[in-house]
Amino acid sequence: MGLTITIVLLVSVLYIPVVALIALITALCARKKDKASFQHTFKEVFWDFFSEMLNPFNWF
């Protein structure tokens, strides 16, 4: 039980910065193209990727 919790926490701690980096790069590219605001694009991409982690069908 303790090992499972440790693995879940470790994956979460590693996954969140990766998602933030992907969202940052996407927002910077969108800002260069003047498509949308930086903050809106960052939030949209971050929450899309983060919600994928919460989807249990993606765990297997």
mmCIF file of N, CA and C in Angstrom:
data_model
loop_
_atom_site.group_PDB
_atom_site.id
_atom_site.type_symbol
_atom_site.label_atom_id
_atom_site.label_comp_id
_atom_site.label_asym_id
_atom_site.label_seq_id
_atom_site.Cartn_x
_atom_site.Cartn_y
_atom_site.Cartn_z
ATOM 1 N N MET A 1 0.827 -1.192 0.000
ATOM 2 C CA MET A 1 0.000 0.000 0.000
ATOM 3 C C MET A 1 0.865 1.246 0.000
ATOM 4 N N GLY A 2 1.871 1.267 0.841
ATOM 5 C CA GLY A 2 2.755 2.423 0.931
ATOM 6 C C GLY A 2 3.544 2.643 -0.347
ATOM 7 N N LEU A 3 3.936 1.551 -0.997
ATOM 8 C CA LEU A 3 4.672 1.656 -2.254
ATOM 9 C C LEU A 3 3.800 2.246 -3.353
ATOM 10 N N THR A 4 2.545 1.859 -3.382
ATOM 11 C CA THR A 4 1.612 2.381 -4.387
ATOM 12 C C THR A 4 1.422 3.880 -4.233
ATOM 13 N N ILE A 5 1.260 4.328 -3.010
ATOM 14 C CA ILE A 5 1.086 5.761 -2.750
ATOM 15 C C ILE A 5 2.348 6.525 -3.141
ATOM 16 N N THR A 6 3.497 5.962 -2.841
ATOM 17 C CA THR A 6 4.765 6.597 -3.208
ATOM 18 C C THR A 6 4.896 6.721 -4.719
ATOM 19 N N ILE A 7 4.526 5.686 -5.443
ATOM 20 C CA ILE A 7 4.609 5.718 -6.903
ATOM 21 C C ILE A 7 3.652 6.752 -7.478
ATOM 22 N N VAL A 8 2.445 6.808 -6.959
ATOM 23 C CA VAL A 8 1.462 7.786 -7.443
ATOM 24 C C VAL A 8 1.952 9.207 -7.186
ATOM 25 N N LEU A 9 2.484 9.459 -6.014
ATOM 26 C CA LEU A 9 3.008 10.794 -5.686
ATOM 27 C C LEU A 9 4.219 11.148 -6.544
ATOM 28 N N LEU A 10 5.094 10.180 -6.772
ATOM 29 C CA LEU A 10 6.272 10.419 -7.595
ATOM 30 C C LEU A 10 5.885 10.738 -9.037
ATOM 31 N N VAL A 11 4.948 10.005 -9.576
ATOM 32 C CA VAL A 11 4.484 10.262 -10.944
ATOM 33 C C VAL A 11 3.829 11.635 -11.021
ATOM 34 N N SER A 12 3.048 11.996 -10.037
ATOM 35 C CA SER A 12 2.405 13.311 -10.020
ATOM 36 C C SER A 12 3.438 14.433 -9.953
ATOM 37 N N VAL A 13 4.437 14.266 -9.106
ATOM 38 C CA VAL A 13 5.465 15.288 -8.952
ATOM 39 C C VAL A 13 6.279 15.442 -10.243
ATOM 40 N N LEU A 14 6.474 14.375 -10.966
ATOM 41 C CA LEU A 14 7.213 14.451 -12.225
ATOM 42 C C LEU A 14 6.334 14.919 -13.376
ATOM 43 N N TYR A 15 5.068 14.584 -13.352
ATOM 44 C CA TYR A 15 4.163 14.881 -14.462
ATOM 45 C C TYR A 15 3.764 16.354 -14.500
ATOM 46 N N ILE A 16 3.520 16.960 -13.364
ATOM 47 C CA ILE A 16 3.055 18.349 -13.326
ATOM 48 C C ILE A 16 4.076 19.320 -13.941
ATOM 49 N N PRO A 17 5.379 19.226 -13.635
ATOM 50 C CA PRO A 17 6.325 20.133 -14.307
ATOM 51 C C PRO A 17 6.427 19.892 -15.816
ATOM 52 N N VAL A 18 6.300 18.651 -16.233
ATOM 53 C CA VAL A 18 6.332 18.358 -17.673
ATOM 54 C C VAL A 18 5.132 18.984 -18.367
ATOM 55 N N VAL A 19 3.974 18.876 -17.755
ATOM 56 C CA VAL A 19 2.765 19.494 -18.319
ATOM 57 C C VAL A 19 2.914 21.009 -18.353
ATOM 58 N N ALA A 20 3.471 21.586 -17.297
ATOM 59 C CA ALA A 20 3.673 23.040 -17.265
ATOM 60 C C ALA A 20 4.643 23.478 -18.355
ATOM 61 N N LEU A 21 5.680 22.692 -18.610
ATOM 62 C CA LEU A 21 6.633 23.020 -19.667
ATOM 63 C C LEU A 21 5.984 22.942 -21.046
ATOM 64 N N ILE A 22 5.200 21.919 -21.284
ATOM 65 C CA ILE A 22 4.489 21.792 -22.562
ATOM 66 C C ILE A 22 3.530 22.962 -22.754
ATOM 67 N N ALA A 23 2.807 23.322 -21.712
ATOM 68 C CA ALA A 23 1.877 24.448 -21.798
ATOM 69 C C ALA A 23 2.615 25.758 -22.034
ATOM 70 N N LEU A 24 3.758 25.924 -21.402
ATOM 71 C CA LEU A 24 4.552 27.136 -21.591
ATOM 72 C C LEU A 24 5.042 27.257 -23.029
ATOM 73 N N ILE A 25 5.555 26.184 -23.579
ATOM 74 C CA ILE A 25 6.040 26.204 -24.961
ATOM 75 C C ILE A 25 4.896 26.481 -25.924
ATOM 76 N N THR A 26 3.760 25.846 -25.702
ATOM 77 C CA THR A 26 2.600 26.069 -26.562
ATOM 78 C C THR A 26 2.120 27.512 -26.480
ATOM 79 N N ALA A 27 2.084 28.067 -25.275
ATOM 80 C CA ALA A 27 1.640 29.451 -25.099
ATOM 81 C C ALA A 27 2.615 30.433 -25.744
ATOM 82 N N LEU A 28 3.906 30.149 -25.651
ATOM 83 C CA LEU A 28 4.892 31.020 -26.295
ATOM 84 C C LEU A 28 4.763 30.992 -27.809
ATOM 85 N N CYS A 29 4.531 29.819 -28.364
ATOM 86 C CA CYS A 29 4.342 29.709 -29.817
ATOM 87 C C CYS A 29 3.071 30.423 -30.258
ATOM 88 N N ALA A 30 2.015 30.309 -29.479
ATOM 89 C CA ALA A 30 0.758 30.981 -29.819
ATOM 90 C C ALA A 30 0.912 32.493 -29.716
ATOM 91 N N ARG A 31 1.708 32.944 -28.772
ATOM 92 C CA ARG A 31 1.922 34.383 -28.612
ATOM 93 C C ARG A 31 2.695 34.955 -29.794
ATOM 94 N N LYS A 32 3.624 34.183 -30.328
ATOM 95 C CA LYS A 32 4.378 34.633 -31.493
ATOM 96 C C LYS A 32 3.461 34.794 -32.705
ATOM 97 N N LYS A 33 2.495 33.916 -32.806
ATOM 98 C CA LYS A 33 1.561 33.964 -33.938
ATOM 99 C C LYS A 33 0.405 34.927 -33.680
ATOM 100 N N ASP A 34 0.365 35.495 -32.474
ATOM 101 C CA ASP A 34 -0.691 36.439 -32.083
ATOM 102 C C ASP A 34 -2.085 35.830 -32.141
ATOM 103 N N LYS A 35 -2.175 34.542 -31.858
ATOM 104 C CA LYS A 35 -3.473 33.862 -31.897
ATOM 105 C C LYS A 35 -4.320 34.194 -30.679
ATOM 106 N N ALA A 36 -3.751 34.056 -29.522
ATOM 107 C CA ALA A 36 -4.523 34.255 -28.292
ATOM 108 C C ALA A 36 -3.592 34.800 -27.218
ATOM 109 N N SER A 37 -4.170 35.162 -26.121
ATOM 110 C CA SER A 37 -3.344 35.673 -25.031
ATOM 111 C C SER A 37 -2.523 34.535 -24.426
ATOM 112 N N PHE A 38 -1.380 34.909 -23.896
ATOM 113 C CA PHE A 38 -0.464 33.928 -23.316
ATOM 114 C C PHE A 38 -1.107 33.180 -22.155
ATOM 115 N N GLN A 39 -1.731 33.925 -21.245
ATOM 116 C CA GLN A 39 -2.304 33.315 -20.041
ATOM 117 C C GLN A 39 -3.455 32.377 -20.378
ATOM 118 N N HIS A 40 -4.306 32.774 -21.306
ATOM 119 C CA HIS A 40 -5.432 31.929 -21.695
ATOM 120 C C HIS A 40 -4.945 30.630 -22.330
ATOM 121 N N THR A 41 -3.986 30.732 -23.228
ATOM 122 C CA THR A 41 -3.461 29.542 -23.890
ATOM 123 C C THR A 41 -2.771 28.619 -22.899
ATOM 124 N N PHE A 42 -1.976 29.197 -21.984
ATOM 125 C CA PHE A 42 -1.283 28.388 -20.989
ATOM 126 C C PHE A 42 -2.279 27.616 -20.130
ATOM 127 N N LYS A 43 -3.291 28.317 -19.608
ATOM 128 C CA LYS A 43 -4.283 27.659 -18.745
ATOM 129 C C LYS A 43 -5.031 26.571 -19.501
ATOM 130 N N GLU A 44 -5.404 26.848 -20.738
ATOM 131 C CA GLU A 44 -6.168 25.881 -21.517
ATOM 132 C C GLU A 44 -5.367 24.602 -21.753
ATOM 133 N N VAL A 45 -4.121 24.746 -22.176
ATOM 134 C CA VAL A 45 -3.285 23.572 -22.448
ATOM 135 C C VAL A 45 -2.946 22.839 -21.159
ATOM 136 N N PHE A 46 -2.611 23.593 -20.102
ATOM 137 C CA PHE A 46 -2.246 22.952 -18.836
ATOM 138 C C PHE A 46 -3.388 22.106 -18.311
ATOM 139 N N TRP A 47 -4.596 22.651 -18.265
ATOM 140 C CA TRP A 47 -5.722 21.897 -17.699
ATOM 141 C C TRP A 47 -6.144 20.742 -18.597
ATOM 142 N N ASP A 48 -5.956 20.874 -19.908
ATOM 143 C CA ASP A 48 -6.245 19.741 -20.796
ATOM 144 C C ASP A 48 -5.323 18.570 -20.499
ATOM 145 N N PHE A 49 -4.022 18.839 -20.404
ATOM 146 C CA PHE A 49 -3.072 17.772 -20.125
ATOM 147 C C PHE A 49 -3.213 17.250 -18.703
ATOM 148 N N PHE A 50 -3.441 18.141 -17.746
ATOM 149 C CA PHE A 50 -3.570 17.723 -16.350
ATOM 150 C C PHE A 50 -4.800 16.846 -16.147
ATOM 151 N N SER A 51 -5.899 17.195 -16.821
ATOM 152 C CA SER A 51 -7.112 16.384 -16.685
ATOM 153 C C SER A 51 -6.923 14.996 -17.292
ATOM 154 N N GLU A 52 -6.034 14.877 -18.265
ATOM 155 C CA GLU A 52 -5.744 13.557 -18.829
ATOM 156 C C GLU A 52 -5.113 12.643 -17.784
ATOM 157 N N MET A 53 -4.353 13.212 -16.857
ATOM 158 C CA MET A 53 -3.754 12.410 -15.799
ATOM 159 C C MET A 53 -4.836 11.872 -14.863
ATOM 160 N N LEU A 54 -5.907 12.611 -14.700
ATOM 161 C CA LEU A 54 -6.965 12.196 -13.783
ATOM 162 C C LEU A 54 -7.898 11.161 -14.406
ATOM 163 N N ASN A 55 -7.820 10.985 -15.711
ATOM 164 C CA ASN A 55 -8.677 10.033 -16.409
ATOM 165 C C ASN A 55 -8.133 8.612 -16.172
ATOM 166 N N PRO A 56 -8.872 7.769 -15.462
ATOM 167 C CA PRO A 56 -8.347 6.432 -15.129
ATOM 168 C C PRO A 56 -8.148 5.530 -16.346
ATOM 169 N N PHE A 57 -8.789 5.818 -17.458
ATOM 170 C CA PHE A 57 -8.576 4.995 -18.655
ATOM 171 C C PHE A 57 -7.183 5.195 -19.244
ATOM 172 N N ASN A 58 -6.514 6.276 -18.915
ATOM 173 C CA ASN A 58 -5.164 6.525 -19.404
ATOM 174 C C ASN A 58 -4.099 5.891 -18.526
ATOM 175 N N TRP A 59 -4.478 5.311 -17.436
ATOM 176 C CA TRP A 59 -3.497 4.740 -16.514
ATOM 177 C C TRP A 59 -2.990 3.370 -16.959
ATOM 178 N N PHE A 60 -3.713 2.718 -17.847
ATOM 179 C CA PHE A 60 -3.336 1.348 -18.234
ATOM 180 C C PHE A 60 -2.713 1.309 -19.587
#
